[in-house]
Amino acid sequence: MDNEISVIDYEAANIGSVLRMLEKAGGKPVRASTPAEISAARRIILPGVGAFDHGMSQLHKRGLVDALNDAALVRRIPVMGICLGMQLMCRGSEEGGLPGLGWMDASVEKFQFDAEDRLPVPHMGWNTVRLCKDNPLLPTIEDRTRFYFVHSYKVRCDREDDVIAKTHYGVDFDSVFSRGNLFGAQFHPEKSHRYGMQLLFNFLKHTVHA
């Protein structure tokens, strides 16, 4: 089984926990931090934490954007974004002024709550994921399964058909999206115990012949 998977290391994520969870899920994760390593990848995970502009700046600084675009849009290998990585796949974010990768017709918006709502931002902790449609990423995961979130901004897809799952935190937001070879999860599967491991296993299994 070809289970090697490249995890993008661009100093905008602590990828140690991602690498460990991928190993538990049966993958053979490798760090990819250069264009050549991305060009050799068969499947990719783009993790991320922190600010949107910092993440995009780090990708540009390391010359990774062209290689990522080639992987996602030309070679069309499977790519999954996690948390900030999911947001970077969108057009842009209210958090900053830099354009995103623009792979998905989606924008990133800040949680805005009135004082009486008493909902803290960032949205942090366990929350349920409501499945919207069948997808290879979630076939063995039940509706309303809980995953671990840490984020202040939320994804809004232009096309409802791209939305695989939603989560409610004051408002509904798109917590999992997919189009073709592209996948995104707003939560952290590497921090979500056995359900996160199952999701990563599904990604590996679905893309084993890609």
mmCIF file of N, CA, C and O in Angstrom, residues 37-70:
data_model
loop_
_atom_site.group_PDB
_atom_site.id
_atom_site.type_symbol
_atom_site.label_atom_id
_atom_site.label_comp_id
_atom_site.label_asym_id
_atom_site.label_seq_id
_atom_site.Cartn_x
_atom_site.Cartn_y
_atom_site.Cartn_z
ATOM 1 N N GLU A 37 10.380 18.905 -2.858
ATOM 2 C CA GLU A 37 9.698 17.886 -2.050
ATOM 3 C C GLU A 37 8.199 17.894 -2.317
ATOM 4 O O GLU A 37 7.569 16.831 -2.347
ATOM 5 N N ILE A 38 7.626 19.062 -2.541
ATOM 6 C CA ILE A 38 6.203 19.123 -2.878
ATOM 7 C C ILE A 38 5.953 18.527 -4.264
ATOM 8 O O ILE A 38 4.970 17.816 -4.482
ATOM 9 N N SER A 39 6.861 18.784 -5.189
ATOM 10 C CA SER A 39 6.706 18.251 -6.544
ATOM 11 C C SER A 39 6.778 16.730 -6.572
ATOM 12 O O SER A 39 6.245 16.092 -7.497
ATOM 13 N N ALA A 40 7.426 16.137 -5.579
ATOM 14 C CA ALA A 40 7.537 14.676 -5.508
ATOM 15 C C ALA A 40 6.394 14.044 -4.715
ATOM 16 O O ALA A 40 6.292 12.818 -4.673
ATOM 17 N N ALA A 41 5.544 14.847 -4.113
ATOM 18 C CA ALA A 41 4.498 14.324 -3.234
ATOM 19 C C ALA A 41 3.405 13.606 -4.021
ATOM 20 O O ALA A 41 3.064 13.995 -5.141
ATOM 21 N N ARG A 42 2.859 12.567 -3.416
ATOM 22 C CA ARG A 42 1.719 11.841 -3.979
ATOM 23 C C ARG A 42 0.408 12.308 -3.369
ATOM 24 O O ARG A 42 -0.653 12.186 -3.979
ATOM 25 N N ARG A 43 0.455 12.762 -2.140
ATOM 26 C CA ARG A 43 -0.702 13.347 -1.456
ATOM 27 C C ARG A 43 -0.154 14.294 -0.401
ATOM 28 O O ARG A 43 0.961 14.093 0.088
ATOM 29 N N ILE A 44 -0.939 15.293 -0.053
ATOM 30 C CA ILE A 44 -0.437 16.391 0.775
ATOM 31 C C ILE A 44 -1.427 16.723 1.879
ATOM 32 O O ILE A 44 -2.647 16.727 1.656
ATOM 33 N N ILE A 45 -0.874 17.042 3.054
ATOM 34 C CA ILE A 45 -1.651 17.704 4.097
ATOM 35 C C ILE A 45 -1.014 19.069 4.345
ATOM 36 O O ILE A 45 0.204 19.174 4.534
ATOM 37 N N LEU A 46 -1.870 20.097 4.313
ATOM 38 C CA LEU A 46 -1.437 21.465 4.601
ATOM 39 C C LEU A 46 -2.020 21.856 5.960
ATOM 40 O O LEU A 46 -3.193 22.226 6.051
ATOM 41 N N PRO A 47 -1.232 21.740 7.030
ATOM 42 C CA PRO A 47 -1.727 22.113 8.354
ATOM 43 C C PRO A 47 -1.567 23.619 8.554
ATOM 44 O O PRO A 47 -1.143 24.333 7.642
ATOM 45 N N GLY A 48 -1.883 24.091 9.734
ATOM 46 C CA GLY A 48 -1.667 25.509 9.995
ATOM 47 C C GLY A 48 -2.336 25.995 11.262
ATOM 48 O O GLY A 48 -3.433 25.543 11.605
ATOM 49 N N VAL A 49 -1.663 26.900 11.947
ATOM 50 C CA VAL A 49 -2.226 27.610 13.087
ATOM 51 C C VAL A 49 -1.758 29.059 12.986
ATOM 52 O O VAL A 49 -0.752 29.363 12.343
ATOM 53 N N GLY A 50 -2.499 29.961 13.623
ATOM 54 C CA GLY A 50 -2.084 31.352 13.643
ATOM 55 C C GLY A 50 -2.804 32.196 12.616
ATOM 56 O O GLY A 50 -3.897 31.857 12.146
ATOM 57 N N ALA A 51 -2.191 33.312 12.252
ATOM 58 C CA ALA A 51 -2.829 34.324 11.421
ATOM 59 C C ALA A 51 -2.743 33.972 9.932
ATOM 60 O O ALA A 51 -1.750 33.405 9.457
ATOM 61 N N PHE A 52 -3.772 34.372 9.197
ATOM 62 C CA PHE A 52 -3.869 34.066 7.767
ATOM 63 C C PHE A 52 -2.697 34.664 6.985
ATOM 64 O O PHE A 52 -2.031 33.961 6.211
ATOM 65 N N ASP A 53 -2.449 35.973 7.160
ATOM 66 C CA ASP A 53 -1.371 36.610 6.395
ATOM 67 C C ASP A 53 -0.003 36.019 6.713
ATOM 68 O O ASP A 53 0.851 35.903 5.818
ATOM 69 N N HIS A 54 0.209 35.637 7.968
ATOM 70 C CA HIS A 54 1.485 35.014 8.318
ATOM 71 C C HIS A 54 1.644 33.691 7.578
ATOM 72 O O HIS A 54 2.731 33.398 7.045
ATOM 73 N N GLY A 55 0.575 32.897 7.534
ATOM 74 C CA GLY A 55 0.647 31.620 6.833
ATOM 75 C C GLY A 55 0.952 31.803 5.357
ATOM 76 O O GLY A 55 1.839 31.131 4.802
ATOM 77 N N MET A 56 0.246 32.728 4.686
ATOM 78 C CA MET A 56 0.505 32.953 3.266
ATOM 79 C C MET A 56 1.902 33.529 3.049
ATOM 80 O O MET A 56 2.590 33.158 2.090
ATOM 81 N N SER A 57 2.329 34.424 3.937
ATOM 82 C CA SER A 57 3.680 34.999 3.806
ATOM 83 C C SER A 57 4.746 33.923 3.903
ATOM 84 O O SER A 57 5.747 33.946 3.162
ATOM 85 N N GLN A 58 4.551 32.969 4.802
ATOM 86 C CA GLN A 58 5.525 31.894 4.957
ATOM 87 C C GLN A 58 5.571 31.005 3.710
ATOM 88 O O GLN A 58 6.648 30.570 3.284
ATOM 89 N N LEU A 59 4.424 30.726 3.119
ATOM 90 C CA LEU A 59 4.409 29.928 1.888
ATOM 91 C C LEU A 59 5.141 30.659 0.766
ATOM 92 O O LEU A 59 5.924 30.055 0.017
ATOM 93 N N HIS A 60 4.888 31.969 0.636
ATOM 94 C CA HIS A 60 5.572 32.746 -0.408
ATOM 95 C C HIS A 60 7.067 32.857 -0.121
ATOM 96 O O HIS A 60 7.892 32.735 -1.031
ATOM 97 N N LYS A 61 7.416 33.099 1.128
ATOM 98 C CA LYS A 61 8.824 33.266 1.505
ATOM 99 C C LYS A 61 9.649 32.051 1.123
ATOM 100 O O LYS A 61 10.817 32.171 0.714
ATOM 101 N N ARG A 62 9.058 30.877 1.247
ATOM 102 C CA ARG A 62 9.775 29.630 0.951
ATOM 103 C C ARG A 62 9.597 29.175 -0.499
ATOM 104 O O ARG A 62 10.063 28.105 -0.868
ATOM 105 N N GLY A 63 8.908 29.968 -1.296
ATOM 106 C CA GLY A 63 8.729 29.632 -2.704
ATOM 107 C C GLY A 63 7.870 28.407 -2.931
ATOM 108 O O GLY A 63 8.055 27.693 -3.927
ATOM 109 N N LEU A 64 6.897 28.177 -2.036
ATOM 110 C CA LEU A 64 6.113 26.946 -2.103
ATOM 111 C C LEU A 64 4.806 27.095 -2.875
ATOM 112 O O LEU A 64 4.181 26.087 -3.226
ATOM 113 N N VAL A 65 4.376 28.322 -3.145
ATOM 114 C CA VAL A 65 3.043 28.522 -3.713
ATOM 115 C C VAL A 65 2.922 27.902 -5.103
ATOM 116 O O VAL A 65 1.940 27.214 -5.405
ATOM 117 N N ASP A 66 3.892 28.118 -5.968
ATOM 118 C CA ASP A 66 3.812 27.557 -7.327
ATOM 119 C C ASP A 66 3.776 26.033 -7.285
ATOM 120 O O ASP A 66 3.021 25.396 -8.038
ATOM 121 N N ALA A 67 4.596 25.430 -6.424
ATOM 122 C CA ALA A 67 4.620 23.965 -6.322
ATOM 123 C C ALA A 67 3.296 23.439 -5.773
ATOM 124 O O ALA A 67 2.801 22.397 -6.224
ATOM 125 N N LEU A 68 2.712 24.155 -4.814
ATOM 126 C CA LEU A 68 1.417 23.748 -4.281
ATOM 127 C C LEU A 68 0.323 23.892 -5.340
ATOM 128 O O LEU A 68 -0.539 23.010 -5.476
ATOM 129 N N ASN A 69 0.347 24.992 -6.086
ATOM 130 C CA ASN A 69 -0.638 25.167 -7.158
ATOM 131 C C ASN A 69 -0.525 24.057 -8.194
ATOM 132 O O ASN A 69 -1.544 23.536 -8.680
ATOM 133 N N ASP A 70 0.700 23.687 -8.530
ATOM 134 C CA ASP A 70 0.897 22.615 -9.503
ATOM 135 C C ASP A 70 0.360 21.298 -8.957
ATOM 136 O O ASP A 70 -0.309 20.545 -9.684
#
